[in-house]
Amino acid sequence: MERVIVDRFEGSIAVVEVCLGHMRNVPCSQLPPGTREGDVLTFDGRTYRKDVGATGERTSNMRSRAHGLFGS
């Protein structure tokens, strides 16, 4: 099972980071409804699914880092 992170959307294409610095274009129609930038997805070779736990952890880590850099 592969884990990817949604980097950005370009029209009907989502650009996902497969591993550090390696990107892949995925049609938005293949992603779960409500997918947003920064979401962590798993891919089993056929279907993308949102990893809610990993997404929440990643979001929390990013907020902590931003708070450490910029305060409040």
GROMACS .gro file of N, CA, C and O in nm:
model
  288
    1MET      N    1   0.085  -0.117   0.000
    1MET     CA    2   0.000   0.000   0.000
    1MET      C    3   0.089   0.124   0.000
    1MET      O    4   0.184   0.134   0.077
    2GLU      N    5   0.058   0.216  -0.086
    2GLU     CA    6   0.137   0.338  -0.103
    2GLU      C    7   0.067   0.455  -0.034
    2GLU      O    8  -0.055   0.466  -0.037
    3ARG      N    9   0.145   0.543   0.030
    3ARG     CA   10   0.092   0.665   0.090
    3ARG      C   11   0.137   0.784   0.009
    3ARG      O   12   0.253   0.794  -0.031
    4VAL      N   13   0.043   0.875  -0.018
    4VAL     CA   14   0.072   0.997  -0.092
    4VAL      C   15   0.011   1.115  -0.017
    4VAL      O   16  -0.080   1.098   0.063
    5ILE      N   17   0.063   1.235  -0.047
    5ILE     CA   18   0.010   1.357   0.012
    5ILE      C   19  -0.035   1.448  -0.102
    5ILE      O   20   0.040   1.470  -0.198
    6VAL      N   21  -0.155   1.501  -0.090
    6VAL     CA   22  -0.206   1.591  -0.193
    6VAL      C   23  -0.133   1.725  -0.180
    6VAL      O   24  -0.142   1.792  -0.077
    7ASP      N   25  -0.061   1.761  -0.284
    7ASP     CA   26   0.016   1.886  -0.285
    7ASP      C   27  -0.069   2.003  -0.332
    7ASP      O   28  -0.072   2.107  -0.269
    8ARG      N   29  -0.138   1.982  -0.444
    8ARG     CA   30  -0.217   2.092  -0.500
    8ARG      C   31  -0.312   2.037  -0.605
    8ARG      O   32  -0.301   1.924  -0.648
    9PHE      N   33  -0.405   2.125  -0.647
    9PHE     CA   34  -0.497   2.093  -0.755
    9PHE      C   35  -0.472   2.186  -0.872
    9PHE      O   36  -0.448   2.305  -0.853
   10GLU      N   37  -0.473   2.131  -0.990
   10GLU     CA   38  -0.459   2.207  -1.113
   10GLU      C   39  -0.574   2.166  -1.204
   10GLU      O   40  -0.565   2.070  -1.279
   11GLY      N   41  -0.684   2.240  -1.192
   11GLY     CA   42  -0.803   2.205  -1.269
   11GLY      C   43  -0.858   2.072  -1.222
   11GLY      O   44  -0.886   2.053  -1.104
   12SER      N   45  -0.870   1.977  -1.313
   12SER     CA   46  -0.927   1.846  -1.279
   12SER      C   47  -0.819   1.744  -1.241
   12SER      O   48  -0.845   1.625  -1.234
   13ILE      N   49  -0.699   1.794  -1.216
   13ILE     CA   50  -0.586   1.707  -1.180
   13ILE      C   51  -0.538   1.743  -1.038
   13ILE      O   52  -0.525   1.860  -1.004
   14ALA      N   53  -0.510   1.640  -0.960
   14ALA     CA   54  -0.445   1.659  -0.830
   14ALA      C   55  -0.300   1.619  -0.846
   14ALA      O   56  -0.269   1.516  -0.906
   15VAL      N   57  -0.211   1.702  -0.795
   15VAL     CA   58  -0.069   1.670  -0.794
   15VAL      C   59  -0.040   1.616  -0.655
   15VAL      O   60  -0.061   1.685  -0.555
   16VAL      N   61   0.005   1.490  -0.650
   16VAL     CA   62   0.033   1.427  -0.521
   16VAL      C   63   0.181   1.397  -0.509
   16VAL      O   64   0.248   1.365  -0.608
   17GLU      N   65   0.232   1.409  -0.387
   17GLU     CA   66   0.371   1.375  -0.359
   17GLU      C   67   0.376   1.228  -0.321
   17GLU      O   68   0.313   1.185  -0.225
   18VAL      N   69   0.450   1.152  -0.399
   18VAL     CA   70   0.461   1.008  -0.378
   18VAL      C   71   0.567   0.980  -0.273
   18VAL      O   72   0.548   0.901  -0.181
   19CYS      N   73   0.682   1.041  -0.287
   19CYS     CA   74   0.788   1.039  -0.187
   19CYS      C   75   0.863   1.169  -0.203
   19CYS      O   76   0.839   1.242  -0.299
   20LEU      N   77   0.950   1.200  -0.112
   20LEU     CA   78   1.014   1.331  -0.111
   20LEU      C   79   1.052   1.382  -0.249
   20LEU      O   80   1.142   1.329  -0.314
   21GLY      N   81   0.979   1.482  -0.295
   21GLY     CA   82   1.012   1.547  -0.420
   21GLY      C   83   0.960   1.480  -0.546
   21GLY      O   84   0.968   1.538  -0.653
   22HIS      N   85   0.904   1.362  -0.536
   22HIS     CA   86   0.852   1.292  -0.654
   22HIS      C   87   0.701   1.310  -0.660
   22HIS      O   88   0.630   1.272  -0.568
   23MET      N   89   0.656   1.369  -0.769
   23MET     CA   90   0.514   1.402  -0.784
   23MET      C   91   0.448   1.315  -0.890
   23MET      O   92   0.514   1.264  -0.980
   24ARG      N   93   0.317   1.303  -0.878
   24ARG     CA   94   0.236   1.228  -0.974
   24ARG      C   95   0.107   1.305  -0.996
   24ARG      O   96   0.050   1.361  -0.903
   25ASN      N   97   0.059   1.306  -1.118
   25ASN     CA   98  -0.070   1.366  -1.151
   25ASN      C   99  -0.178   1.259  -1.143
   25ASN      O  100  -0.163   1.151  -1.201
   26VAL      N  101  -0.286   1.291  -1.072
   26VAL     CA  102  -0.396   1.198  -1.054
   26VAL      C  103  -0.525   1.271  -1.088
   26VAL      O  104  -0.550   1.381  -1.036
   27PRO      N  105  -0.610   1.212  -1.174
   27PRO     CA  106  -0.739   1.275  -1.200
   27PRO      C  107  -0.819   1.289  -1.071
   27PRO      O  108  -0.827   1.194  -0.991
   28CYS      N  109  -0.877   1.405  -1.048
   28CYS     CA  110  -0.956   1.428  -0.927
   28CYS      C  111  -1.070   1.328  -0.914
   28CYS      O  112  -1.110   1.294  -0.803
   29SER      N  113  -1.119   1.279  -1.025
   29SER     CA  114  -1.229   1.182  -1.023
   29SER      C  115  -1.189   1.051  -0.955
   29SER      O  116  -1.275   0.974  -0.913
   30GLN      N  117  -1.059   1.027  -0.940
   30GLN     CA  118  -1.012   0.905  -0.874
   30GLN      C  119  -0.995   0.922  -0.722
   30GLN      O  120  -0.968   0.826  -0.652
   31LEU      N  121  -1.009   1.046  -0.674
   31LEU     CA  122  -0.988   1.074  -0.533
   31LEU      C  123  -1.120   1.069  -0.457
   31LEU      O  124  -1.226   1.090  -0.513
   32PRO      N  125  -1.112   1.044  -0.325
   32PRO     CA  126  -1.234   1.045  -0.245
   32PRO      C  127  -1.299   1.183  -0.246
   32PRO      O  128  -1.227   1.284  -0.250
   33PRO      N  129  -1.431   1.189  -0.240
   33PRO     CA  130  -1.499   1.319  -0.234
   33PRO      C  131  -1.448   1.400  -0.114
   33PRO      O  132  -1.423   1.346  -0.007
   34GLY      N  133  -1.432   1.529  -0.134
   34GLY     CA  134  -1.390   1.617  -0.025
   34GLY      C  135  -1.240   1.620  -0.001
   34GLY      O  136  -1.194   1.682   0.094
   35THR      N  137  -1.162   1.557  -0.088
   35THR     CA  138  -1.016   1.558  -0.073
   35THR      C  139  -0.965   1.701  -0.083
   35THR      O  140  -1.007   1.777  -0.169
   36ARG      N  141  -0.872   1.736   0.009
   36ARG     CA  142  -0.817   1.871   0.012
   36ARG      C  143  -0.665   1.866   0.008
   36ARG      O  144  -0.605   1.762   0.035
   37GLU      N  145  -0.605   1.980  -0.021
   37GLU     CA  146  -0.459   1.991  -0.018
   37GLU      C  147  -0.410   1.955   0.122
   37GLU      O  148  -0.471   1.994   0.221
   38GLY      N  149  -0.303   1.877   0.127
   38GLY     CA  150  -0.246   1.835   0.254
   38GLY      C  151  -0.298   1.702   0.305
   38GLY      O  152  -0.243   1.646   0.399
   39ASP      N  153  -0.405   1.651   0.245
   39ASP     CA  154  -0.459   1.522   0.288
   39ASP      C  155  -0.361   1.409   0.258
   39ASP      O  156  -0.293   1.411   0.155
   40VAL      N  157  -0.355   1.313   0.349
   40VAL     CA  158  -0.276   1.192   0.328
   40VAL      C  159  -0.371   1.086   0.276
   40VAL      O  160  -0.478   1.062   0.333
   41LEU      N  161  -0.332   1.024   0.165
   41LEU     CA  162  -0.413   0.920   0.104
   41LEU      C  163  -0.334   0.790   0.097
   41LEU      O  164  -0.212   0.792   0.087
   42THR      N  165  -0.405   0.680   0.100
   42THR     CA  166  -0.342   0.551   0.072
   42THR      C  167  -0.392   0.505  -0.064
   42THR      O  168  -0.503   0.538  -0.106
   43PHE      N  169  -0.307   0.433  -0.134
   43PHE     CA  170  -0.341   0.383  -0.268
   43PHE      C  171  -0.305   0.236  -0.274
   43PHE      O  172  -0.190   0.198  -0.251
   44ASP      N  173  -0.403   0.152  -0.302
   44ASP     CA  174  -0.381   0.007  -0.305
   44ASP      C  175  -0.359  -0.046  -0.446
   44ASP      O  176  -0.364  -0.167  -0.469
   45GLY      N  177  -0.334   0.044  -0.540
   45GLY     CA  178  -0.316   0.004  -0.679
   45GLY      C  179  -0.442   0.025  -0.762
   45GLY      O  180  -0.436   0.024  -0.885
   46ARG      N  181  -0.554   0.045  -0.694
   46ARG     CA  182  -0.681   0.069  -0.763
   46ARG      C  183  -0.756   0.189  -0.709
   46ARG      O  184  -0.817   0.263  -0.784
   47THR      N  185  -0.754   0.203  -0.576
   47THR     CA  186  -0.839   0.301  -0.511
   47THR      C  187  -0.759   0.388  -0.414
   47THR      O  188  -0.677   0.337  -0.338
   48TYR      N  189  -0.788   0.518  -0.417
   48TYR     CA  190  -0.732   0.611  -0.320
   48TYR      C  191  -0.831   0.625  -0.205
   48TYR      O  192  -0.951   0.640  -0.228
   49ARG      N  193  -0.780   0.622  -0.082
   49ARG     CA  194  -0.863   0.640   0.036
   49ARG      C  195  -0.794   0.740   0.129
   49ARG      O  196  -0.672   0.738   0.143
   50LYS      N  197  -0.874   0.824   0.192
   50LYS     CA  198  -0.818   0.922   0.285
   50LYS      C  199  -0.777   0.851   0.415
   50LYS      O  200  -0.854   0.774   0.470
   51ASP      N  201  -0.656   0.878   0.460
   51ASP     CA  202  -0.607   0.827   0.587
   51ASP      C  203  -0.631   0.938   0.689
   51ASP      O  204  -0.549   1.029   0.705
   52VAL      N  205  -0.745   0.930   0.756
   52VAL     CA  206  -0.788   1.036   0.846
   52VAL      C  207  -0.688   1.055   0.961
   52VAL      O  208  -0.654   1.167   0.996
   53GLY      N  209  -0.640   0.946   1.017
   53GLY     CA  210  -0.545   0.955   1.128
   53GLY      C  211  -0.416   1.022   1.087
   53GLY      O  212  -0.365   1.112   1.156
   54ALA      N  213  -0.359   0.980   0.975
   54ALA     CA  214  -0.233   1.037   0.926
   54ALA      C  215  -0.252   1.182   0.885
   54ALA      O  216  -0.163   1.265   0.908
   55THR      N  217  -0.367   1.216   0.828
   55THR     CA  218  -0.393   1.354   0.789
   55THR      C  219  -0.400   1.442   0.913
   55THR      O  220  -0.341   1.551   0.918
   56GLY      N  221  -0.470   1.397   1.018
   56GLY     CA  222  -0.481   1.473   1.141
   56GLY      C  223  -0.345   1.492   1.208
   56GLY      O  224  -0.313   1.601   1.256
   57GLU      N  225  -0.266   1.386   1.210
   57GLU     CA  226  -0.133   1.394   1.269
   57GLU      C  227  -0.044   1.492   1.192
   57GLU      O  228   0.027   1.573   1.251
   58ARG      N  229  -0.050   1.485   1.060
   58ARG     CA  230   0.030   1.574   0.976
   58ARG      C  231  -0.012   1.719   0.998
   58ARG      O  232   0.072   1.808   1.012
   59THR      N  233  -0.141   1.745   1.003
   59THR     CA  234  -0.193   1.880   1.025
   59THR      C  235  -0.147   1.933   1.160
   59THR      O  236  -0.102   2.048   1.172
   60SER      N  237  -0.155   1.850   1.262
   60SER     CA  238  -0.112   1.890   1.396
   60SER      C  239   0.038   1.922   1.398
   60SER      O  240   0.080   2.023   1.457
   61ASN      N  241   0.118   1.839   1.334
   61ASN     CA  242   0.263   1.863   1.327
   61ASN      C  243   0.294   1.993   1.255
   61ASN      O  244   0.382   2.069   1.298
   62MET      N  245   0.224   2.019   1.147
   62MET     CA  246   0.248   2.143   1.070
   62MET      C  247   0.211   2.266   1.154
   62MET      O  248   0.282   2.367   1.151
   63ARG      N  249   0.101   2.257   1.228
   63ARG     CA  250   0.060   2.370   1.313
   63ARG      C  251   0.164   2.394   1.422
   63ARG      O  252   0.196   2.509   1.454
   64SER      N  253   0.214   2.286   1.481
   64SER     CA  254   0.316   2.299   1.585
   64SER      C  255   0.443   2.364   1.531
   64SER      O  256   0.503   2.450   1.596
   65ARG      N  257   0.482   2.324   1.413
   65ARG     CA  258   0.601   2.384   1.350
   65ARG      C  259   0.581   2.531   1.322
   65ARG      O  260   0.668   2.614   1.347
   66ALA      N  261   0.465   2.566   1.269
   66ALA     CA  262   0.435   2.707   1.239
   66ALA      C  263   0.433   2.788   1.368
   66ALA      O  264   0.485   2.899   1.374
   67HIS      N  265   0.374   2.733   1.473
   67HIS     CA  266   0.370   2.802   1.601
   67HIS      C  267   0.511   2.823   1.655
   67HIS      O  268   0.543   2.930   1.707
   68GLY      N  269   0.596   2.723   1.639
   68GLY     CA  270   0.736   2.734   1.683
   68GLY      C  271   0.812   2.841   1.607
   68GLY      O  272   0.898   2.909   1.662
   69LEU      N  273   0.779   2.857   1.480
   69LEU     CA  274   0.849   2.956   1.397
   69LEU      C  275   0.795   3.097   1.417
   69LEU      O  276   0.870   3.194   1.423
   70PHE      N  277   0.663   3.107   1.423
   70PHE     CA  278   0.601   3.239   1.422
   70PHE      C  279   0.534   3.278   1.553
   70PHE      O  280   0.485   3.388   1.566
   71GLY      N  281   0.528   3.186   1.648
   71GLY     CA  282   0.457   3.215   1.773
   71GLY      C  283   0.308   3.214   1.753
   71GLY      O  284   0.258   3.171   1.650
   72SER      N  285   0.237   3.260   1.850
   72SER     CA  286   0.090   3.261   1.853
   72SER      C  287   0.034   3.190   1.741
   72SER      O  288  -0.027   3.161   1.666
   0.00000   0.00000   0.00000
